[in-house]
Structure formats: structure tokens, C-alpha cells
PDB file of C-alpha atoms in Angstrom:
ATOM      1  CA  MET Z   1      -9.450  12.518  -6.958  1.00 97.00           C
ATOM      2  CA  LYS Z   2      -6.153  12.756  -5.592  1.00 98.00           C
ATOM      3  CA  PHE Z   3      -4.274   9.485  -5.501  1.00 99.00           C
ATOM      4  CA  LEU Z   4      -1.065   8.431  -3.905  1.00 99.00           C
ATOM      5  CA  VAL Z   5       0.409   5.461  -5.702  1.00 99.00           C
ATOM      6  CA  VAL Z   6       2.875   3.324  -3.642  1.00 99.00           C
ATOM      7  CA  TYR Z   7       4.889   0.929  -5.645  1.00 99.00           C
ATOM      8  CA  ALA Z   8       7.288  -1.685  -4.241  1.00 99.00           C
ATOM      9  CA  HIS Z   9       9.376  -3.941  -6.715  1.00 98.00           C
ATOM     10  CA  PRO Z  10      13.175  -3.665  -7.241  1.00 98.00           C
ATOM     11  CA  VAL Z  11      13.300  -4.790 -10.960  1.00 98.00           C
ATOM     12  CA  PRO Z  12      12.032  -2.355 -13.664  1.00 96.00           C
ATOM     13  CA  THR Z  13      11.512  -5.160 -16.169  1.00 96.00           C
ATOM     14  CA  SER Z  14       9.151  -6.868 -13.908  1.00 97.00           C
ATOM     15  CA  PHE Z  15       5.557  -7.812 -14.587  1.00 97.00           C
ATOM     16  CA  THR Z  16       4.758  -5.774 -11.418  1.00 98.00           C
ATOM     17  CA  HIS Z  17       6.347  -2.591 -12.868  1.00 98.00           C
ATOM     18  CA  ALA Z  18       4.010  -3.344 -15.829  1.00 98.00           C
ATOM     19  CA  VAL Z  19       1.107  -3.088 -13.474  1.00 98.00           C
ATOM     20  CA  PHE Z  20       2.537   0.088 -12.012  1.00 99.00           C
ATOM     21  CA  GLU Z  21       2.963   1.704 -15.511  1.00 98.00           C
ATOM     22  CA  THR Z  22      -0.658   0.690 -16.331  1.00 98.00           C
ATOM     23  CA  VAL Z  23      -1.995   2.283 -13.094  1.00 99.00           C
ATOM     24  CA  THR Z  24      -0.171   5.674 -13.459  1.00 99.00           C
ATOM     25  CA  ARG Z  25      -1.071   5.943 -17.152  1.00 98.00           C
ATOM     26  CA  VAL Z  26      -4.675   5.279 -16.662  1.00 98.00           C
ATOM     27  CA  LEU Z  27      -4.851   7.645 -13.653  1.00 98.00           C
ATOM     28  CA  ALA Z  28      -3.227  10.495 -15.869  1.00 98.00           C
ATOM     29  CA  GLU Z  29      -5.565   9.707 -18.826  1.00 98.00           C
ATOM     30  CA  LYS Z  30      -8.648   9.875 -16.431  1.00 98.00           C
ATOM     31  CA  GLY Z  31      -7.329  13.492 -15.198  1.00 97.00           C
ATOM     32  CA  HIS Z  32      -6.676  12.318 -11.510  1.00 98.00           C
ATOM     33  CA  GLU Z  33      -4.204  14.196  -9.307  1.00 98.00           C
ATOM     34  CA  MET Z  34      -1.334  11.588  -8.541  1.00 98.00           C
ATOM     35  CA  ARG Z  35       1.621  11.398  -6.469  1.00 99.00           C
ATOM     36  CA  VAL Z  36       4.023   8.444  -6.818  1.00 99.00           C
ATOM     37  CA  VAL Z  37       6.201   6.730  -4.416  1.00 99.00           C
ATOM     38  CA  ASP Z  38       8.758   4.287  -5.891  1.00 99.00           C
ATOM     39  CA  LEU Z  39      10.220   2.931  -2.706  1.00 99.00           C
ATOM     40  CA  TYR Z  40      13.190   1.274  -4.287  1.00 98.00           C
ATOM     41  CA  ALA Z  41      14.008   3.891  -6.886  1.00 98.00           C
ATOM     42  CA  GLU Z  42      14.190   6.298  -4.098  1.00 97.00           C
ATOM     43  CA  GLY Z  43      16.158   4.190  -1.643  1.00 98.00           C
ATOM     44  CA  PHE Z  44      13.851   4.410   1.098  1.00 98.00           C
ATOM     45  CA  GLN Z  45      15.149   3.204   4.363  1.00 97.00           C
ATOM     46  CA  PRO Z  46      12.778   0.688   5.913  1.00 97.00           C
ATOM     47  CA  VAL Z  47      14.500  -0.211   9.189  1.00 95.00           C
ATOM     48  CA  LEU Z  48      12.869   1.251  12.273  1.00 92.00           C
ATOM     49  CA  SER Z  49      16.070   1.580  14.557  1.00 92.00           C
ATOM     50  CA  ARG Z  50      16.304   1.045  18.201  1.00 94.00           C
ATOM     51  CA  ALA Z  51      16.477   4.856  18.657  1.00 93.00           C
ATOM     52  CA  ASP Z  52      13.545   5.126  16.420  1.00 93.00           C
ATOM     53  CA  ARG Z  53      11.436   2.488  18.371  1.00 93.00           C
ATOM     54  CA  GLU Z  54      12.324   4.100  21.807  1.00 92.00           C
ATOM     55  CA  ALA Z  55      11.233   7.362  20.315  1.00 91.00           C
ATOM     56  CA  TYR Z  56       8.025   5.998  18.828  1.00 90.00           C
ATOM     57  CA  LEU Z  57       5.605   7.136  21.446  1.00 88.00           C
ATOM     58  CA  GLU Z  58       7.606   9.721  23.359  1.00 88.00           C
ATOM     59  CA  ASP Z  59       9.240  11.783  20.668  1.00 89.00           C
ATOM     60  CA  THR Z  60       7.137  11.261  17.670  1.00 91.00           C
ATOM     61  CA  ASP Z  61       8.301  14.787  16.384  1.00 92.00           C
ATOM     62  CA  GLN Z  62      11.669  13.381  15.584  1.00 92.00           C
ATOM     63  CA  LEU Z  63      10.372  10.551  13.642  1.00 94.00           C
ATOM     64  CA  ILE Z  64       8.198  12.630  11.541  1.00 94.00           C
ATOM     65  CA  SER Z  65      11.129  14.891  10.697  1.00 95.00           C
ATOM     66  CA  GLN Z  66      12.732  11.771   9.071  1.00 95.00           C
ATOM     67  CA  VAL Z  67       9.968  11.304   6.581  1.00 97.00           C
ATOM     68  CA  PRO Z  68       8.131  14.680   6.024  1.00 96.00           C
ATOM     69  CA  GLU Z  69       7.561  14.228   2.356  1.00 98.00           C
ATOM     70  CA  HIS Z  70       5.924  10.764   2.728  1.00 98.00           C
ATOM     71  CA  ILE Z  71       3.621  12.181   5.666  1.00 97.00           C
ATOM     72  CA  ASP Z  72       2.537  15.008   3.454  1.00 98.00           C
ATOM     73  CA  ASN Z  73       1.713  12.564   0.722  1.00 98.00           C
ATOM     74  CA  LEU Z  74      -0.692  10.703   3.060  1.00 97.00           C
ATOM     75  CA  LYS Z  75      -2.291  13.937   4.370  1.00 97.00           C
ATOM     76  CA  TRP Z  76      -2.653  15.348   0.776  1.00 98.00           C
ATOM     77  CA  ALA Z  77      -4.281  11.884  -0.739  1.00 98.00           C
ATOM     78  CA  GLU Z  78      -7.886  11.091  -1.114  1.00 98.00           C
ATOM     79  CA  GLY Z  79      -7.247   7.539  -2.271  1.00 98.00           C
ATOM     80  CA  LEU Z  80      -4.389   4.971  -1.946  1.00 99.00           C
ATOM     81  CA  ILE Z  81      -3.086   2.496  -4.748  1.00 99.00           C
ATOM     82  CA  PHE Z  82      -0.429  -0.084  -3.679  1.00 99.00           C
ATOM     83  CA  VAL Z  83       1.336  -2.059  -6.412  1.00 99.00           C
ATOM     84  CA  PHE Z  84       3.792  -4.634  -5.163  1.00 99.00           C
ATOM     85  CA  PRO Z  85       4.416  -8.596  -5.198  1.00 98.00           C
ATOM     86  CA  THR Z  86       3.426 -10.765  -2.191  1.00 97.00           C
ATOM     87  CA  TRP Z  87       6.485 -12.414  -0.988  1.00 95.00           C
ATOM     88  CA  TYR Z  88       6.131 -14.861   1.812  1.00 93.00           C
ATOM     89  CA  HIS Z  89       2.545 -14.013   2.317  1.00 93.00           C
ATOM     90  CA  GLY Z  90       3.108 -10.375   2.922  1.00 95.00           C
ATOM     91  CA  PRO Z  91       4.447  -7.176   1.249  1.00 98.00           C
ATOM     92  CA  PRO Z  92       8.135  -6.647   0.481  1.00 98.00           C
ATOM     93  CA  ALA Z  93      10.093  -5.691   3.483  1.00 98.00           C
ATOM     94  CA  ILE Z  94      10.521  -2.145   2.028  1.00 98.00           C
ATOM     95  CA  LEU Z  95       6.837  -1.688   2.009  1.00 99.00           C
ATOM     96  CA  LYS Z  96       6.372  -3.133   5.268  1.00 98.00           C
ATOM     97  CA  GLY Z  97       9.096  -0.812   6.750  1.00 97.00           C
ATOM     98  CA  TRP Z  98       7.250   2.035   5.064  1.00 98.00           C
ATOM     99  CA  PHE Z  99       4.197   1.537   7.314  1.00 97.00           C
ATOM    100  CA  GLU Z 100       6.399   1.181  10.362  1.00 96.00           C
ATOM    101  CA  ARG Z 101       8.333   4.528   9.613  1.00 96.00           C
ATOM    102  CA  VAL Z 102       5.617   6.461   8.160  1.00 97.00           C
ATOM    103  CA  TRP Z 103       2.398   5.527   9.711  1.00 96.00           C
ATOM    104  CA  LEU Z 104       3.313   7.081  12.811  1.00 95.00           C
ATOM    105  CA  PRO Z 105       1.280   8.077  16.083  1.00 93.00           C
ATOM    106  CA  GLY Z 106      -0.283  11.292  15.448  1.00 92.00           C
ATOM    107  CA  VAL Z 107       0.092  10.859  11.736  1.00 94.00           C
ATOM    108  CA  THR Z 108      -2.311   8.060  11.015  1.00 94.00           C
ATOM    109  CA  PHE Z 109      -3.547   7.198  14.379  1.00 93.00           C
ATOM    110  CA  HIS Z 110      -3.688   8.162  17.952  1.00 90.00           C
ATOM    111  CA  PRO Z 111      -2.725   5.262  20.252  1.00 90.00           C
ATOM    112  CA  ALA Z 112      -5.480   3.895  22.495  1.00 89.00           C
ATOM    113  CA  ASP Z 113      -5.670   5.560  25.897  1.00 88.00           C
ATOM    114  CA  LYS Z 114      -6.909   2.578  28.019  1.00 90.00           C
ATOM    115  CA  ALA Z 115      -7.032  -1.236  27.518  1.00 93.00           C
ATOM    116  CA  GLY Z 116      -9.846  -2.595  25.373  1.00 90.00           C
ATOM    117  CA  LYS Z 117      -9.856   0.650  23.217  1.00 90.00           C
ATOM    118  CA  THR Z 118      -8.854   0.675  19.633  1.00 87.00           C
ATOM    119  CA  PRO Z 119      -6.434   3.296  18.097  1.00 88.00           C
ATOM    120  CA  ALA Z 120      -8.206   6.463  16.742  1.00 90.00           C
ATOM    121  CA  SER Z 121      -7.983   7.369  13.129  1.00 92.00           C
ATOM    122  CA  CYS Z 122      -5.875  10.461  11.703  1.00 92.00           C
ATOM    123  CA  ILE Z 123      -6.436   9.496   7.970  1.00 95.00           C
ATOM    124  CA  ARG Z 124     -10.200   9.769   7.487  1.00 96.00           C
ATOM    125  CA  ASN Z 125      -9.243  11.697   4.244  1.00 97.00           C
ATOM    126  CA  ILE Z 126      -8.727   8.228   2.501  1.00 98.00           C
ATOM    127  CA  ARG Z 127     -11.740   7.412   0.884  1.00 98.00           C
ATOM    128  CA  ARG Z 128     -10.619   4.895  -1.806  1.00 98.00           C
ATOM    129  CA  LEU Z 129      -8.240   1.879  -1.335  1.00 98.00           C
ATOM    130  CA  VAL Z 130      -6.911  -0.086  -4.121  1.00 99.00           C
ATOM    131  CA  VAL Z 131      -4.290  -2.769  -3.711  1.00 99.00           C
ATOM    132  CA  ILE Z 132      -2.750  -4.710  -6.803  1.00 99.00           C
ATOM    133  CA  THR Z 133      -0.303  -7.638  -5.943  1.00 98.00           C
ATOM    134  CA  THR Z 134       1.148 -10.809  -7.618  1.00 97.00           C
ATOM    135  CA  SER Z 135       2.052 -14.275  -5.955  1.00 95.00           C
ATOM    136  CA  GLY Z 136       3.662 -17.306  -6.719  1.00 90.00           C
ATOM    137  CA  SER Z 137       1.107 -19.375  -4.573  1.00 88.00           C
ATOM    138  CA  PRO Z 138      -2.218 -20.731  -6.095  1.00 86.00           C
ATOM    139  CA  ALA Z 139      -5.377 -19.146  -4.867  1.00 88.00           C
ATOM    140  CA  TRP Z 140      -6.627 -22.134  -2.947  1.00 90.00           C
ATOM    141  CA  MET Z 141      -3.419 -21.966  -0.769  1.00 89.00           C
ATOM    142  CA  MET Z 142      -3.968 -18.461  -0.182  1.00 89.00           C
ATOM    143  CA  PHE Z 143      -7.385 -19.041   0.927  1.00 90.00           C
ATOM    144  CA  ALA Z 144      -6.504 -22.034   2.986  1.00 92.00           C
ATOM    145  CA  ILE Z 145      -4.042 -19.843   4.921  1.00 90.00           C
ATOM    146  CA  GLY Z 146      -6.299 -16.938   5.317  1.00 89.00           C
ATOM    147  CA  ASN Z 147      -4.351 -14.815   2.865  1.00 94.00           C
ATOM    148  CA  PRO Z 148      -2.550 -12.716   5.563  1.00 93.00           C
ATOM    149  CA  CYS Z 149      -1.481  -9.975   3.047  1.00 95.00           C
ATOM    150  CA  LYS Z 150      -4.990  -9.185   2.202  1.00 96.00           C
ATOM    151  CA  ARG Z 151      -6.207  -9.189   5.734  1.00 96.00           C
ATOM    152  CA  PHE Z 152      -3.574  -6.775   6.660  1.00 96.00           C
ATOM    153  CA  PHE Z 153      -4.555  -4.211   3.875  1.00 97.00           C
ATOM    154  CA  MET Z 154      -8.279  -4.945   3.766  1.00 97.00           C
ATOM    155  CA  ARG Z 155      -9.103  -4.965   7.392  1.00 95.00           C
ATOM    156  CA  ALA Z 156      -6.031  -3.551   9.731  1.00 93.00           C
ATOM    157  CA  LEU Z 157      -5.347  -0.705   7.443  1.00 94.00           C
ATOM    158  CA  ARG Z 158      -8.956  -0.176   6.003  1.00 95.00           C
ATOM    159  CA  MET Z 159     -10.153   0.393   9.766  1.00 93.00           C
ATOM    160  CA  LEU Z 160      -8.231   3.788   9.732  1.00 95.00           C
ATOM    161  CA  PHE Z 161      -9.886   5.169   6.595  1.00 97.00           C
ATOM    162  CA  ASN Z 162     -12.947   7.076   6.005  1.00 96.00           C
ATOM    163  CA  LEU Z 163     -15.946   5.024   7.134  1.00 95.00           C
ATOM    164  CA  ARG Z 164     -17.232   5.032   3.604  1.00 96.00           C
ATOM    165  CA  CYS Z 165     -13.983   4.114   1.925  1.00 97.00           C
ATOM    166  CA  LYS Z 166     -14.386   1.766  -0.894  1.00 98.00           C
ATOM    167  CA  SER Z 167     -11.567  -0.792  -1.176  1.00 98.00           C
ATOM    168  CA  THR Z 168     -10.515  -3.187  -4.196  1.00 98.00           C
ATOM    169  CA  TRP Z 169      -8.089  -6.226  -4.081  1.00 98.00           C
ATOM    170  CA  MET Z 170      -6.632  -7.502  -7.063  1.00 98.00           C
ATOM    171  CA  GLN Z 171      -4.092 -10.492  -6.877  1.00 98.00           C
ATOM    172  CA  LEU Z 172      -2.740 -12.430  -9.682  1.00 97.00           C
ATOM    173  CA  TYR Z 173      -2.066 -15.875  -8.537  1.00 96.00           C
ATOM    174  CA  GLU Z 174       0.753 -18.523  -9.727  1.00 95.00           C
ATOM    175  CA  MET Z 175       2.590 -15.666 -11.182  1.00 92.00           C
ATOM    176  CA  ASN Z 176       5.726 -17.902 -11.757  1.00 91.00           C
ATOM    177  CA  VAL Z 177       3.927 -20.345 -13.829  1.00 95.00           C
ATOM    178  CA  ILE Z 178       1.267 -18.908 -15.894  1.00 94.00           C
ATOM    179  CA  ASP Z 179       1.510 -17.862 -19.367  1.00 94.00           C
ATOM    180  CA  ASP Z 180       1.732 -14.381 -20.936  1.00 94.00           C
ATOM    181  CA  ALA Z 181      -1.974 -14.513 -22.071  1.00 96.00           C
ATOM    182  CA  LYS Z 182      -3.276 -14.812 -18.376  1.00 96.00           C
ATOM    183  CA  ARG Z 183      -0.807 -11.695 -17.593  1.00 96.00           C
ATOM    184  CA  ARG Z 184      -2.165  -9.728 -20.269  1.00 97.00           C
ATOM    185  CA  LYS Z 185      -5.710 -10.439 -19.177  1.00 98.00           C
ATOM    186  CA  PHE Z 186      -4.597  -9.463 -15.543  1.00 97.00           C
ATOM    187  CA  LEU Z 187      -3.233  -6.158 -16.947  1.00 98.00           C
ATOM    188  CA  ALA Z 188      -6.565  -5.478 -18.917  1.00 98.00           C
ATOM    189  CA  ARG Z 189      -8.441  -6.156 -15.714  1.00 98.00           C
ATOM    190  CA  VAL Z 190      -6.271  -3.500 -13.904  1.00 98.00           C
ATOM    191  CA  GLU Z 191      -6.919  -1.025 -16.612  1.00 98.00           C
ATOM    192  CA  ARG Z 192     -10.619  -1.460 -16.474  1.00 98.00           C
ATOM    193  CA  LYS Z 193     -10.777  -1.213 -12.622  1.00 98.00           C
ATOM    194  CA  VAL Z 194      -8.610   2.075 -12.362  1.00 98.00           C
ATOM    195  CA  ALA Z 195     -10.371   3.717 -15.302  1.00 97.00           C
ATOM    196  CA  ARG Z 196     -13.714   3.235 -13.048  1.00 97.00           C
ATOM    197  CA  LEU Z 197     -12.036   4.986  -9.987  1.00 94.00           C
TER     198      LEU Z 197
END
């Protein structure tokens, strides 16, 4: 299977980076094709400028020309794997900005043509979604507030993919206070999940 791995963490010694390394190692061992996007390492510019926003629906080609490799990756992929920390109940700003600048009209969706309609998907090629994240909050708190990050990935994005797309959400809670044994256990769980893709 062809996987696009999107990684977003600025610190190469972080636990999230260890998760990323586990994911890419296991994908390679299992013989999957893989492309990797390391948003911080490449210095991805996440800000949608005023000019970009004004061109968003009227001159999408101009926006597409700014991120052609990212768009090619999306069209190539059959599966998406996201690895990032949850900060303030959502993905890092650089990853949120990646969605705003790359998931453009005509690339990932066609805007609704009238009220009451939903956007039409352009990326039904995605048959597998895996999201792996960490957070400082306990699981009960994330449940109490509805885990907005999970809802964004597992509901909003998932709607655009193949109707039979399988999705997996993995979240390590209380990242800042757990011990290394729990971190190792999570890494082992990640390894098992990715090995079964």
C-alpha cells in the first residue's frame, strides 16, 4: 500500500519523533511504499495569507502552484498516517496550516454548489487513515470536552475519503507525567498496529 506519513513536531529528540521513527521503520519492514512529509524540517509555511484567501475559490491554480509536491503526495497516496502532539486540543499550527494551504478546492474537495449540500470529495483514493498523537490531558478530560482533535480527523476529514476507508486513532494521554514504561508500551502498541496495516 502507498502511505503518506505526515509528521509535525519541532524537536527531533521528542517522544513524538520516536513514534514517527517507529511508524516509518515498520512500514519499510513490511514493504509498503512510503512518502514522508516532515513539516518542521522542511520549513513548511502554514500561514494562509490575505491574498491566498482572496484567491481561494476564484484562482485556486495560483494556490496549487505554491504546494505542488504536497498535492502530488495526496493524489499518490492510498493511506494517510499523521504523527503529531495534541496542543491546546488540536494539532500543531503548522499541521493545521498544512490542511488550509494544501487541502484546496479542486484538490481534496469541490465546494457545495448550493445551501444544504456538502462538499464533494476529490480524494476517494484514501482507503486507510491512521492518526497517532500524544496529549498532556487525561483521557477523562478529553472525553468530557468531546476530544475536538479526534473529531476533526475521524469525522470531518474521514468524510472525504473512500467510503470503505478504515480509520485508527491512537492517543497517549498524560504525556508529561507518565513514566517511560508507559511510553514504551505505547510504542509497542504503535508497532503492532502499523505492522497490521
